[in-house]
mmCIF file of C-alpha atoms and ligand atoms in Angstrom:
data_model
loop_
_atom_site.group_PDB
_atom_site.id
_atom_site.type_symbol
_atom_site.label_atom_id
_atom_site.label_comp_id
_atom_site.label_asym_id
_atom_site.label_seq_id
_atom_site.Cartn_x
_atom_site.Cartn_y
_atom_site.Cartn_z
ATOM 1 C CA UNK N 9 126.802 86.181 92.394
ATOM 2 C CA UNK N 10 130.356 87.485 92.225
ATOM 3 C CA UNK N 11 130.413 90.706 93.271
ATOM 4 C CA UNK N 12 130.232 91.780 96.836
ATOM 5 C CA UNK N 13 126.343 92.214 97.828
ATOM 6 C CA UNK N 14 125.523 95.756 98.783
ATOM 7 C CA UNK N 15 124.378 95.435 102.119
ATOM 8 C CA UNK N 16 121.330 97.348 103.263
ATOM 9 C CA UNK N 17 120.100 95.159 106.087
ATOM 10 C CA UNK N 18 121.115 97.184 109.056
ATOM 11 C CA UNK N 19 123.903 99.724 110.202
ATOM 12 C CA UNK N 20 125.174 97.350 112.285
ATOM 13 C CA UNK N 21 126.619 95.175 109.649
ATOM 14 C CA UNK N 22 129.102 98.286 109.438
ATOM 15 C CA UNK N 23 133.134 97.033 110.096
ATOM 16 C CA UNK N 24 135.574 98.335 112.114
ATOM 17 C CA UNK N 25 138.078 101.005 110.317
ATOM 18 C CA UNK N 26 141.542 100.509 110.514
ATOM 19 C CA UNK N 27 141.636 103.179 112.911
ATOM 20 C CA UNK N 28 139.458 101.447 115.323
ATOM 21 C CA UNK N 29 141.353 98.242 114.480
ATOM 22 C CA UNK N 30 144.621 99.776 115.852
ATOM 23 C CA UNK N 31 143.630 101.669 118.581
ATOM 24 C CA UNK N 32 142.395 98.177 119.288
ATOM 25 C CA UNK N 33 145.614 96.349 118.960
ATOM 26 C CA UNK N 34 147.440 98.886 121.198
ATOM 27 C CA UNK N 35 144.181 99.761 124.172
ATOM 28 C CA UNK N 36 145.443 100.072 127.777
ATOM 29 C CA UNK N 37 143.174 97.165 129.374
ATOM 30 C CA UNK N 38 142.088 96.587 133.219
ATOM 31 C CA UNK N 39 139.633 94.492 134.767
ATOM 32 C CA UNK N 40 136.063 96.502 134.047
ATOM 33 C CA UNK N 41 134.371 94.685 137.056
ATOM 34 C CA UNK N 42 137.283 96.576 139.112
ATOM 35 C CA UNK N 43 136.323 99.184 137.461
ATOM 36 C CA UNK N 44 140.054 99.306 136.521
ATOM 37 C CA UNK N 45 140.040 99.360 132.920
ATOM 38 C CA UNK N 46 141.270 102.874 131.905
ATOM 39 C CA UNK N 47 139.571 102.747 127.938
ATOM 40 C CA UNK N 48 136.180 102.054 129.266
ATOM 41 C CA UNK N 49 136.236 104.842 132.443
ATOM 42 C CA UNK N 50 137.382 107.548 129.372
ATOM 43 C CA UNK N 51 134.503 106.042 127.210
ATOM 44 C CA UNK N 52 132.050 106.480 129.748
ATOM 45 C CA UNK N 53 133.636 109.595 131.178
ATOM 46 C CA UNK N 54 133.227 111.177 127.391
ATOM 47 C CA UNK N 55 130.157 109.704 127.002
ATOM 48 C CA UNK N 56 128.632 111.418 130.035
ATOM 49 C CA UNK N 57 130.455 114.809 128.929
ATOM 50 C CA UNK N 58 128.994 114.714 125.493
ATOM 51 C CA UNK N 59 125.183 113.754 127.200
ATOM 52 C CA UNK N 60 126.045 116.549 129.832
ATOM 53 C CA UNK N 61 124.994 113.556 132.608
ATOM 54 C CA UNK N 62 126.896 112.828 135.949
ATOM 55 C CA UNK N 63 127.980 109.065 134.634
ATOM 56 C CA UNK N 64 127.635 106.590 131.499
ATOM 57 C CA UNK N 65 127.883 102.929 132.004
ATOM 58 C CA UNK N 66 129.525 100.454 128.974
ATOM 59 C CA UNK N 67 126.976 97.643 127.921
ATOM 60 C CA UNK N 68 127.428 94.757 125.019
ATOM 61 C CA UNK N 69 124.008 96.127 123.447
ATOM 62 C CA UNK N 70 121.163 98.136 123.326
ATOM 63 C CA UNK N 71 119.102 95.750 123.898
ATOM 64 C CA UNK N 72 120.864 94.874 127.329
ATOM 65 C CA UNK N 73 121.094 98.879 128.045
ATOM 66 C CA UNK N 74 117.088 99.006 127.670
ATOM 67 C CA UNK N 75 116.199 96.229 129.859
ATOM 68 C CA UNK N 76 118.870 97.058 132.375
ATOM 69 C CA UNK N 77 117.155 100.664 132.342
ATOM 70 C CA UNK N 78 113.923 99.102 132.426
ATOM 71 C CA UNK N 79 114.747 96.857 135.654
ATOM 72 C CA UNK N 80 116.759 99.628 136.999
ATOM 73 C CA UNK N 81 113.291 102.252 137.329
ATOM 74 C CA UNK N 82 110.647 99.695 138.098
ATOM 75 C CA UNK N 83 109.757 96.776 140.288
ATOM 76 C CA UNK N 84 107.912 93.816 138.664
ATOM 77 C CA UNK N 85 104.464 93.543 138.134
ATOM 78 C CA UNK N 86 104.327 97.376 137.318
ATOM 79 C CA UNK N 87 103.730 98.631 133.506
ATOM 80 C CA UNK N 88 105.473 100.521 130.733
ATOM 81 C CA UNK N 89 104.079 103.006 128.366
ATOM 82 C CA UNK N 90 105.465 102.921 125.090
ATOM 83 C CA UNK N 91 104.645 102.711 121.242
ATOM 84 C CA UNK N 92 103.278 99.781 119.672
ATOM 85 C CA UNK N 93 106.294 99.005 117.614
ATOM 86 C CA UNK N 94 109.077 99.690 120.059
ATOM 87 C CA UNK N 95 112.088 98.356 119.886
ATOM 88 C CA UNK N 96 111.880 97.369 123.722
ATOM 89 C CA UNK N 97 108.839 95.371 122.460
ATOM 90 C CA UNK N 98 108.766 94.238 119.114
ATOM 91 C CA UNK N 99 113.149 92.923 118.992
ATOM 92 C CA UNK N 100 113.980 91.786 122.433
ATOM 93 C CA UNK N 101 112.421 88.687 123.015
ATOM 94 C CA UNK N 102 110.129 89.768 124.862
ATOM 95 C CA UNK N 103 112.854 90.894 128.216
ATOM 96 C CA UNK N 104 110.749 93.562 128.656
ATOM 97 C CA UNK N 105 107.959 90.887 130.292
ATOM 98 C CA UNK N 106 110.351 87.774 130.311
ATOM 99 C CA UNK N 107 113.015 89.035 132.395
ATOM 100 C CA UNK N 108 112.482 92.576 133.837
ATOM 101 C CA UNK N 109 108.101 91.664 134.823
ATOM 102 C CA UNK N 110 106.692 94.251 133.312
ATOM 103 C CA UNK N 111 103.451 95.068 131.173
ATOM 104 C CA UNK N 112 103.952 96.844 128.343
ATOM 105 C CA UNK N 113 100.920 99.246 127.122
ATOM 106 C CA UNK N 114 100.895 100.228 124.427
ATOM 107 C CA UNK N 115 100.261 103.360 121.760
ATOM 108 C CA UNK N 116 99.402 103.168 118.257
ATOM 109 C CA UNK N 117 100.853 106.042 116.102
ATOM 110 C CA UNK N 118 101.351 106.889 112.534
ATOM 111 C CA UNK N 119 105.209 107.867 112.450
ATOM 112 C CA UNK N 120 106.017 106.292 115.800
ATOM 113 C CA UNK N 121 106.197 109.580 117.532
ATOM 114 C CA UNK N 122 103.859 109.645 120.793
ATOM 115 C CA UNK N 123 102.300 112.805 122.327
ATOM 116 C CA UNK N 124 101.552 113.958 125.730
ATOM 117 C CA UNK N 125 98.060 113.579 124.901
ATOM 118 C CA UNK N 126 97.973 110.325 124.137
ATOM 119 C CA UNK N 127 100.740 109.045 127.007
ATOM 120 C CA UNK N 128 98.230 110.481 129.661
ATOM 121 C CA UNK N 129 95.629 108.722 129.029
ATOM 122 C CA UNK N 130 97.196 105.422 129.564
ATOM 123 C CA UNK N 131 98.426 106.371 133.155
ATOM 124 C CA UNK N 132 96.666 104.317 135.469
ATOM 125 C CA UNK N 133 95.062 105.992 138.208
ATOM 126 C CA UNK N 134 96.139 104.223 141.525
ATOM 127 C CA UNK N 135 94.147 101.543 142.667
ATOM 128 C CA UNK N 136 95.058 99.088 144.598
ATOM 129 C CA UNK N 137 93.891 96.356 141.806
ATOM 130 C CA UNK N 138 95.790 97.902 139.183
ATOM 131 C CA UNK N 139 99.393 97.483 137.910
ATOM 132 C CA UNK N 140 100.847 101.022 138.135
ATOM 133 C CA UNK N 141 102.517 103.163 136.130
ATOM 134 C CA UNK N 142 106.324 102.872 136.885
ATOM 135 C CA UNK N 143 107.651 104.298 133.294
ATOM 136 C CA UNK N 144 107.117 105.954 129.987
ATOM 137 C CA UNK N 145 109.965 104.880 127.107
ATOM 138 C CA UNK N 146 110.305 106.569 123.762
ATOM 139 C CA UNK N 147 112.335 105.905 121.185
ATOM 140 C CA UNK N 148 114.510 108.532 118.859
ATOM 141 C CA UNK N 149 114.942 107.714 116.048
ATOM 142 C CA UNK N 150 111.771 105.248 115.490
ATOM 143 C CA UNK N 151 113.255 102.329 114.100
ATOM 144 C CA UNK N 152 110.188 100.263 112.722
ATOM 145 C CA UNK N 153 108.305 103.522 111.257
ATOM 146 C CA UNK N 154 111.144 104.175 109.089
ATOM 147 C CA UNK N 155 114.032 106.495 111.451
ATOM 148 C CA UNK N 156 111.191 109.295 112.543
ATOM 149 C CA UNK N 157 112.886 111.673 114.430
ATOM 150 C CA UNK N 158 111.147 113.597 117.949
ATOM 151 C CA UNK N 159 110.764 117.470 117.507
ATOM 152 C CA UNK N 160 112.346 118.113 120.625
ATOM 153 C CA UNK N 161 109.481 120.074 121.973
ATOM 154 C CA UNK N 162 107.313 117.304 121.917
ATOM 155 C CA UNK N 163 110.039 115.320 123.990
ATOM 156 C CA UNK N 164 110.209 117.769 126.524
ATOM 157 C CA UNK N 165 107.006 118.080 127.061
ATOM 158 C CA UNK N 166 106.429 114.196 127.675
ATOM 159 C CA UNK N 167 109.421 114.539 130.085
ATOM 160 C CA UNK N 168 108.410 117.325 131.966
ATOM 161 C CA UNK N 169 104.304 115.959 132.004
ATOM 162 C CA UNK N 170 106.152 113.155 133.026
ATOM 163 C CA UNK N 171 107.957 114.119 135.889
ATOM 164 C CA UNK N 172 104.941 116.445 137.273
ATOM 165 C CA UNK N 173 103.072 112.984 137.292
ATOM 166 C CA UNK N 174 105.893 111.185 139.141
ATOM 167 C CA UNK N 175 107.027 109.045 136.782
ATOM 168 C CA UNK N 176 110.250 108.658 134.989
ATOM 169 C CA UNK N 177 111.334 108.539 131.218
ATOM 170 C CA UNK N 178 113.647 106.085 129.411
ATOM 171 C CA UNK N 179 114.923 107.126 125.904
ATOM 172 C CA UNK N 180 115.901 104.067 123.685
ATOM 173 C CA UNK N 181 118.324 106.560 121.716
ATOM 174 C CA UNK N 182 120.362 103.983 119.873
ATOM 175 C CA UNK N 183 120.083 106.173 116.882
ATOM 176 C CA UNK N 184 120.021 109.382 118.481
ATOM 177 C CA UNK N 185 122.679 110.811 117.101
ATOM 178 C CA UNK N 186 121.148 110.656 113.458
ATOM 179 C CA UNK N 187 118.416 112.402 114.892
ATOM 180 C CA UNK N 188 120.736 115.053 116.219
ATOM 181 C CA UNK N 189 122.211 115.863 112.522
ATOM 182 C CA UNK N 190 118.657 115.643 111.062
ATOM 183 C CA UNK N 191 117.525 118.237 113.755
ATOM 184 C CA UNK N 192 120.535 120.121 113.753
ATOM 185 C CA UNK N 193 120.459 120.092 117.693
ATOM 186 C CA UNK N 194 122.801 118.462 120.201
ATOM 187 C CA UNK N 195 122.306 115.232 121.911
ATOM 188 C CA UNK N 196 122.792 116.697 125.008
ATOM 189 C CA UNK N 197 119.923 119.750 124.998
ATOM 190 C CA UNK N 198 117.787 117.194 123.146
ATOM 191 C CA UNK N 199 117.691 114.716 125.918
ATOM 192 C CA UNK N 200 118.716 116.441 128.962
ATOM 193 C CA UNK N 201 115.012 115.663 130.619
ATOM 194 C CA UNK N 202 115.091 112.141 129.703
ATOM 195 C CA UNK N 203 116.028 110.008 133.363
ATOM 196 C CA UNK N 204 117.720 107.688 131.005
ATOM 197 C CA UNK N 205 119.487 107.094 127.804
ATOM 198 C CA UNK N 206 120.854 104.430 126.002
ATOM 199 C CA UNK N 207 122.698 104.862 122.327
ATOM 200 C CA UNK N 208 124.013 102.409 120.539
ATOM 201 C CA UNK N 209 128.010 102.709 119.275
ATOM 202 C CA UNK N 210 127.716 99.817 116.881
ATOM 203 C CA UNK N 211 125.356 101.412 114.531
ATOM 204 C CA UNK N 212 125.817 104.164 112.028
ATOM 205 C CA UNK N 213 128.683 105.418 114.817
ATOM 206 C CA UNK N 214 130.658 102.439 113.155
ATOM 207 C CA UNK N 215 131.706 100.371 116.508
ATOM 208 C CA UNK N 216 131.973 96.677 116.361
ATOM 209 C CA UNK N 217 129.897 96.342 119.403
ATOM 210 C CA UNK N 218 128.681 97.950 122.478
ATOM 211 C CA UNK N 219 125.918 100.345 123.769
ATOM 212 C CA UNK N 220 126.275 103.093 126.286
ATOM 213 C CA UNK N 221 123.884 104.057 128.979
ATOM 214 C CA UNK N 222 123.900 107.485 130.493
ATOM 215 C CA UNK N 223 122.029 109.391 133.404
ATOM 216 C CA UNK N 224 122.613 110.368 137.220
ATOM 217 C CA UNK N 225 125.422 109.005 139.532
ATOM 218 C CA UNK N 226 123.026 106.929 141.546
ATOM 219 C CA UNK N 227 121.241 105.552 138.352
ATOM 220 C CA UNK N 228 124.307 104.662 136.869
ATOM 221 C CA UNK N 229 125.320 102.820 139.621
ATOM 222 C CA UNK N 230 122.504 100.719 139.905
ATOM 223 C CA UNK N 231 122.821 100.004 136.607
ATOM 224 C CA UNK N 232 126.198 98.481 137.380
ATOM 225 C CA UNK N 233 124.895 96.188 139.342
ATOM 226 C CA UNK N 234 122.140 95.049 136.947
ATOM 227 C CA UNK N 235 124.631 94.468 134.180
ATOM 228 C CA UNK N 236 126.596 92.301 136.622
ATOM 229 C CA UNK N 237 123.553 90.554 137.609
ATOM 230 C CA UNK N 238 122.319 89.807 133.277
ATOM 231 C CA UNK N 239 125.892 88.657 132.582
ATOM 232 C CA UNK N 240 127.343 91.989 131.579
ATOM 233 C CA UNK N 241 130.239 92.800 133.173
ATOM 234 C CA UNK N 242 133.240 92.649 130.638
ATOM 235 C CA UNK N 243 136.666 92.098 132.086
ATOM 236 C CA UNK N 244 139.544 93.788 130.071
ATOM 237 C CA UNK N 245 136.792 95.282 127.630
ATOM 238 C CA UNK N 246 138.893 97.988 126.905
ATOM 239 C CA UNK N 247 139.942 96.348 123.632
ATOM 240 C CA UNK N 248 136.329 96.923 122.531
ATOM 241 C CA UNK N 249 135.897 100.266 123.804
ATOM 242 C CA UNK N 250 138.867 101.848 122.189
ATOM 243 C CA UNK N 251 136.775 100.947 118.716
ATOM 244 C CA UNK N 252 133.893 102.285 120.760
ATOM 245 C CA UNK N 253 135.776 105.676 121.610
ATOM 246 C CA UNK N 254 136.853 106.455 117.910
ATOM 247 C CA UNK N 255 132.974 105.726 117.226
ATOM 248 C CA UNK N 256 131.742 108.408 119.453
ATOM 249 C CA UNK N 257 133.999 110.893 118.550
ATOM 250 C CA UNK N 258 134.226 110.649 114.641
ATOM 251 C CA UNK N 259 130.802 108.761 114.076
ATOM 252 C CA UNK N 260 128.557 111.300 114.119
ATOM 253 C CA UNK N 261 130.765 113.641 112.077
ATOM 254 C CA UNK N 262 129.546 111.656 109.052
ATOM 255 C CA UNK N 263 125.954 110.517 109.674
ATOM 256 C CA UNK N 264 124.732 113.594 107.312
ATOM 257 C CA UNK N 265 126.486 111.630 104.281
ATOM 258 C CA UNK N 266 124.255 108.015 105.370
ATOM 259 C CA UNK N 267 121.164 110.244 105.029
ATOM 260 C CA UNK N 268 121.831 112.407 102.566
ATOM 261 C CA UNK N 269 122.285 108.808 100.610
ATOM 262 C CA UNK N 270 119.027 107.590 102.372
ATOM 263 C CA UNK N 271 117.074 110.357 100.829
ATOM 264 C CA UNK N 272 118.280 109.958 97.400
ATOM 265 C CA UNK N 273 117.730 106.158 97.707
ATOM 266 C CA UNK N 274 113.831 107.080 98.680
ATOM 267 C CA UNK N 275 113.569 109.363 95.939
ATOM 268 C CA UNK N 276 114.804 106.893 93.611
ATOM 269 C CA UNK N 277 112.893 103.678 95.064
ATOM 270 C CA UNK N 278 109.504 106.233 94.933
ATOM 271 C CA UNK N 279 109.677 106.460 91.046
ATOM 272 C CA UNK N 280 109.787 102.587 90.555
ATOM 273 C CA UNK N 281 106.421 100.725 90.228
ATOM 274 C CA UNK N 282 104.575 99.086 92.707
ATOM 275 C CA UNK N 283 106.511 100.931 95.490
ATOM 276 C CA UNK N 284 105.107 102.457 97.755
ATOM 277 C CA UNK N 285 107.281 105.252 99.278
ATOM 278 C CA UNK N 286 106.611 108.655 100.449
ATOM 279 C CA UNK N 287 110.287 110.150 100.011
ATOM 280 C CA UNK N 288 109.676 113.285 102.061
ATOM 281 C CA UNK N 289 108.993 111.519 104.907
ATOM 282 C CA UNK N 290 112.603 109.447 104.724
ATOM 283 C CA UNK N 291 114.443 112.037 107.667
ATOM 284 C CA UNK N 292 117.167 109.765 108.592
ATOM 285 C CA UNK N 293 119.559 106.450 107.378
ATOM 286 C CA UNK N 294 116.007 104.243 107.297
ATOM 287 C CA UNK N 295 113.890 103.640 104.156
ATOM 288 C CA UNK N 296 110.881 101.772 104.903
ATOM 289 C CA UNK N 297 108.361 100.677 101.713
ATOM 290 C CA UNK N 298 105.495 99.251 100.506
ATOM 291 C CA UNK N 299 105.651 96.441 98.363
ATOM 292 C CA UNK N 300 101.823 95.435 98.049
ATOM 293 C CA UNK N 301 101.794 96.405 94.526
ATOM 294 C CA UNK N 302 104.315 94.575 92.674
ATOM 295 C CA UNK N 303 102.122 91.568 93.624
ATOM 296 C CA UNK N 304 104.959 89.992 96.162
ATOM 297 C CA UNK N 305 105.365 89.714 100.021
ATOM 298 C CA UNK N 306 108.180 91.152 101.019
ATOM 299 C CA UNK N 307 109.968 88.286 102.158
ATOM 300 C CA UNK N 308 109.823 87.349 98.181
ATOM 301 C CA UNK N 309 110.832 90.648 97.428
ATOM 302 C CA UNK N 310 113.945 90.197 99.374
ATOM 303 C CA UNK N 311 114.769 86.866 98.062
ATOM 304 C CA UNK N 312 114.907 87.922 94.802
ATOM 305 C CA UNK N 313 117.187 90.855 95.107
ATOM 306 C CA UNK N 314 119.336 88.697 97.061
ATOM 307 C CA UNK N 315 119.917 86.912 93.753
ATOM 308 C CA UNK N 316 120.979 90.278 92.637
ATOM 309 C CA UNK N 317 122.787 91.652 95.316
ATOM 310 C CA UNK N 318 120.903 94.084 97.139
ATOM 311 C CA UNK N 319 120.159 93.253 100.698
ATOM 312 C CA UNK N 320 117.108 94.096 102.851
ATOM 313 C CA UNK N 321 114.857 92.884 106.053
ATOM 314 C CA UNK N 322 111.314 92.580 105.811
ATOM 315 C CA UNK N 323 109.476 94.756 108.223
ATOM 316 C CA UNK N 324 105.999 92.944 108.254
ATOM 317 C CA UNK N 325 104.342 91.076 104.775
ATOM 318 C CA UNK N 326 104.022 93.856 102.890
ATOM 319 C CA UNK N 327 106.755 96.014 103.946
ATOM 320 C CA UNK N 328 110.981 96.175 103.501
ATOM 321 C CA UNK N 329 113.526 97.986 105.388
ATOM 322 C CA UNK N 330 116.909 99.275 103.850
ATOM 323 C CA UNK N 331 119.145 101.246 106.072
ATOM 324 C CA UNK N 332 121.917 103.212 104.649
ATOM 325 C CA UNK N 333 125.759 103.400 106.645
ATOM 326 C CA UNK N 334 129.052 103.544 106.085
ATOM 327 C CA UNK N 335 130.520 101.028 104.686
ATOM 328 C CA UNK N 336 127.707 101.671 101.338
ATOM 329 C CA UNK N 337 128.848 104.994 99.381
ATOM 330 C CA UNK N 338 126.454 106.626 97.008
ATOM 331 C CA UNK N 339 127.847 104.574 94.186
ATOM 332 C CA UNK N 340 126.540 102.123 95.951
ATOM 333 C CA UNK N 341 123.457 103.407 96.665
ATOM 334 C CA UNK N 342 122.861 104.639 93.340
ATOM 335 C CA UNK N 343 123.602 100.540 92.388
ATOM 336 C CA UNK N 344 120.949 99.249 94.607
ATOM 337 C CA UNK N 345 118.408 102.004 92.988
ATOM 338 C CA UNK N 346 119.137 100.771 89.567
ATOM 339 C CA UNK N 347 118.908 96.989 90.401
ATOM 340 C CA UNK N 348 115.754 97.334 92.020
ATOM 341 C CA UNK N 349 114.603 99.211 89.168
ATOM 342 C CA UNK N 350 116.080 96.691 86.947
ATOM 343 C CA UNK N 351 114.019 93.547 88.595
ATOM 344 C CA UNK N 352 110.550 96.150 89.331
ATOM 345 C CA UNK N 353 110.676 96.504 85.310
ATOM 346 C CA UNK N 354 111.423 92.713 84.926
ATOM 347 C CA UNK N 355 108.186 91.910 86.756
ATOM 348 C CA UNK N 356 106.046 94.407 85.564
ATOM 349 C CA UNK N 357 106.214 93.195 82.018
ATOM 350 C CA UNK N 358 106.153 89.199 82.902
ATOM 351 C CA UNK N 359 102.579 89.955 84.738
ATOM 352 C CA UNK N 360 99.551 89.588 83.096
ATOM 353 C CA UNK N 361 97.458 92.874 83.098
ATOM 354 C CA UNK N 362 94.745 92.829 85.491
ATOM 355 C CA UNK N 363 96.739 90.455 87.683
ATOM 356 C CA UNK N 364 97.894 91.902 91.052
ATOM 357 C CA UNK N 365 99.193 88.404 92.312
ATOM 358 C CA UNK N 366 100.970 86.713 89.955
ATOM 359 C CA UNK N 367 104.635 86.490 89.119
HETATM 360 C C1 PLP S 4 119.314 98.326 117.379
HETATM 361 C C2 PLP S 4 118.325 98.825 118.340
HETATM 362 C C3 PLP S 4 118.383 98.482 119.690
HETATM 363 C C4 PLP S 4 119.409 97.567 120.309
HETATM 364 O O1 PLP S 4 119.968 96.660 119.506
HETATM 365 P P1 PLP S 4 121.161 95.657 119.856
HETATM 366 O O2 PLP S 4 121.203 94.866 118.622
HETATM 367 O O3 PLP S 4 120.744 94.909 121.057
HETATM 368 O O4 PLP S 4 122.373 96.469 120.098
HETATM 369 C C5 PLP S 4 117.431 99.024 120.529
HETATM 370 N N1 PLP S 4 116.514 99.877 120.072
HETATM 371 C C6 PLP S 4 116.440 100.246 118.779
HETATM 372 C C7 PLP S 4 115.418 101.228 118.350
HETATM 373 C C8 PLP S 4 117.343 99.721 117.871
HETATM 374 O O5 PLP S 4 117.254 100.092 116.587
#
């Protein structure tokens, strides 16, 4: 294949602008674990402004900013509410147990978006055979049910349920921001009862790398030392959070255009046969399908529009994952529509009738 594939995997496959690339070149460095590094204190001091928390902490990922939250409200041996296909669960080996001791328990939900209802029920009562409660986590947007955003109510009222039943919540917001411009809310009123956030600055907010954590003094400061203790503490970082600064200020500017190209990709994969794709419920950059029909697992899906230079993830056997970002236009979107059309076509007249598994 000549051309350049269009890339659909993830938002983090997005590169740095030039922009980012020169404030870069010329960032005022210290050393971070001196806390001495003026581009990461304004990072986290905007950070925290823009969250309307007392301090944000710098982090090389979200994964690392969930499990240092994680670690940073419980003790091991204690459990964590969350939904069955978290992030915190499903894509980070396992830290959750592995490295910060903790049981995960876990909700089922249709769209990945818990209620109060169903959170209390899970508390355990306290007894002294029992593995308490220490934490409830949610996730905005819901990454593995296809970028399902929290009506804010709903939030609030598992943070506030929350905190009447002592316990804390962590948000994993690394897409919070596209659920901000799909709500038309701020980040800051959306989360302000969250205990803890994390968003990620490498995603649709265009960053090379890095993840931000934000919450109280105290919590931040505890995070500190967790990062230090995982590995985390970054030396003359700054070089990375100057990209990371230009990312938080112009990123979410532009995250409208990624779904309004999302939403037109859904509407055009919905048509196609043997896909199965409910368009209206596509709210932000993620498009998760069906494939069942055309007669192929996913993975075989994916392989062959590889070959014709579309790129996705599977999700599960039957299932594929495209996530729209910055660095694919809506030419480019409107290009992966029509190949996928092209091969869906392709197969549908090289099957026998009748069959649904053979191509
Ligand atoms: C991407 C992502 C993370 C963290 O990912 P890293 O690759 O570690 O930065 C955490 N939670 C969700 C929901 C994500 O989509």
């Amino acid at each position: 294949m000549a051309e350049k594939p269009i890339d659909l995997r993830s938002d983090t496959v997005t590169k740095p602008s030039a922009a980012m690339r020169k404030a870069m070149a010329e960032a005022e460095v210290g050393d971070d674990v001196f806390m001495e590094d003026p581009t990461i204190n304004r990072l986290q001091s905007r950070a925290a402004e823009i969250f309307g928390r007392e301090a944000a902490l710098y982090v090389p990922s979200g994964s690392m900013g969930n499990l240092i939250s994680l670690i940073a409200h419980t003790r091991p041996g204690q459990e964590v509410i969350c939904e069955e296909n978290a992030h915190i669960y499903t894509n980070e080996m396992a830290a959750i147990s592995g490295v910060a001791g903790l049981l995960p328990r876990l909700i089922p939900t249709e769209d990945g978006i818990m209620s109060w209802e169903q959170i209390g029920r899970m508390i355990r009562p306290k007894m002294y055979a029992r593995a308490p409660t220490a934490l409830i986590c949610l996730e905005n947007t819901h990454n593995l049910m296809g970028g399902t955003v929290y009506p804010t109510a709903i939030a609030h009222e598992i943070c506030d349920r929350a905190h009447e039943a002592g316990l804390p919540v962590h948000l994993d917001g690394s897409r919070v921001f596209n659920a901000a411009v799909f709500l038309g809310e701020s980040v800051g009123e959306m989360t302000k009862k969250f205990d803890s956030v994390q968003f990620c600055l490498s995603k649709g907010l265009g960053a090379p790398v890095g993840s931000m954590v934000v919450g109280s003094k105290s919590f931040i400061d505890r995070c500190r030392s967790i990062r230090k203790m995982l590995g985390g503490g970054m030396r003359q970082a700054g070089v990375i959070a100057a990209a990371g600064l230009i990312a938080l200020e112009e990123g979410p500017k532009r995250l409208h255009i990624d779904q309004e190209n999302a939403k037109f990709l859904a509407q055009e994969l919905a048509r196609l046969p043997g896909i199965r794709l409910n368009p209206a419920r596509v709210q932000t950059n993620i498009i998760i399908f069906d494939v069942q029909e055309t007669g192929l697992s996913s993975g075989d899906f994916l392989a062959a529009l590889v070959e014709r230079g579309v790129l996705g993830v599977p999700v599960d056997r039957d299932k594929v994952r495209l996530v729209t970002h910055l660095d694919v236009d809506r030419v480019g979107v409107e290009k992966a529509a029509e190949i996928i059309g092209a091969f869906l076509r392709e197969i549908s007249t090289r099957r026998p009738t009748g069959s649904t598994r053979a191509v």
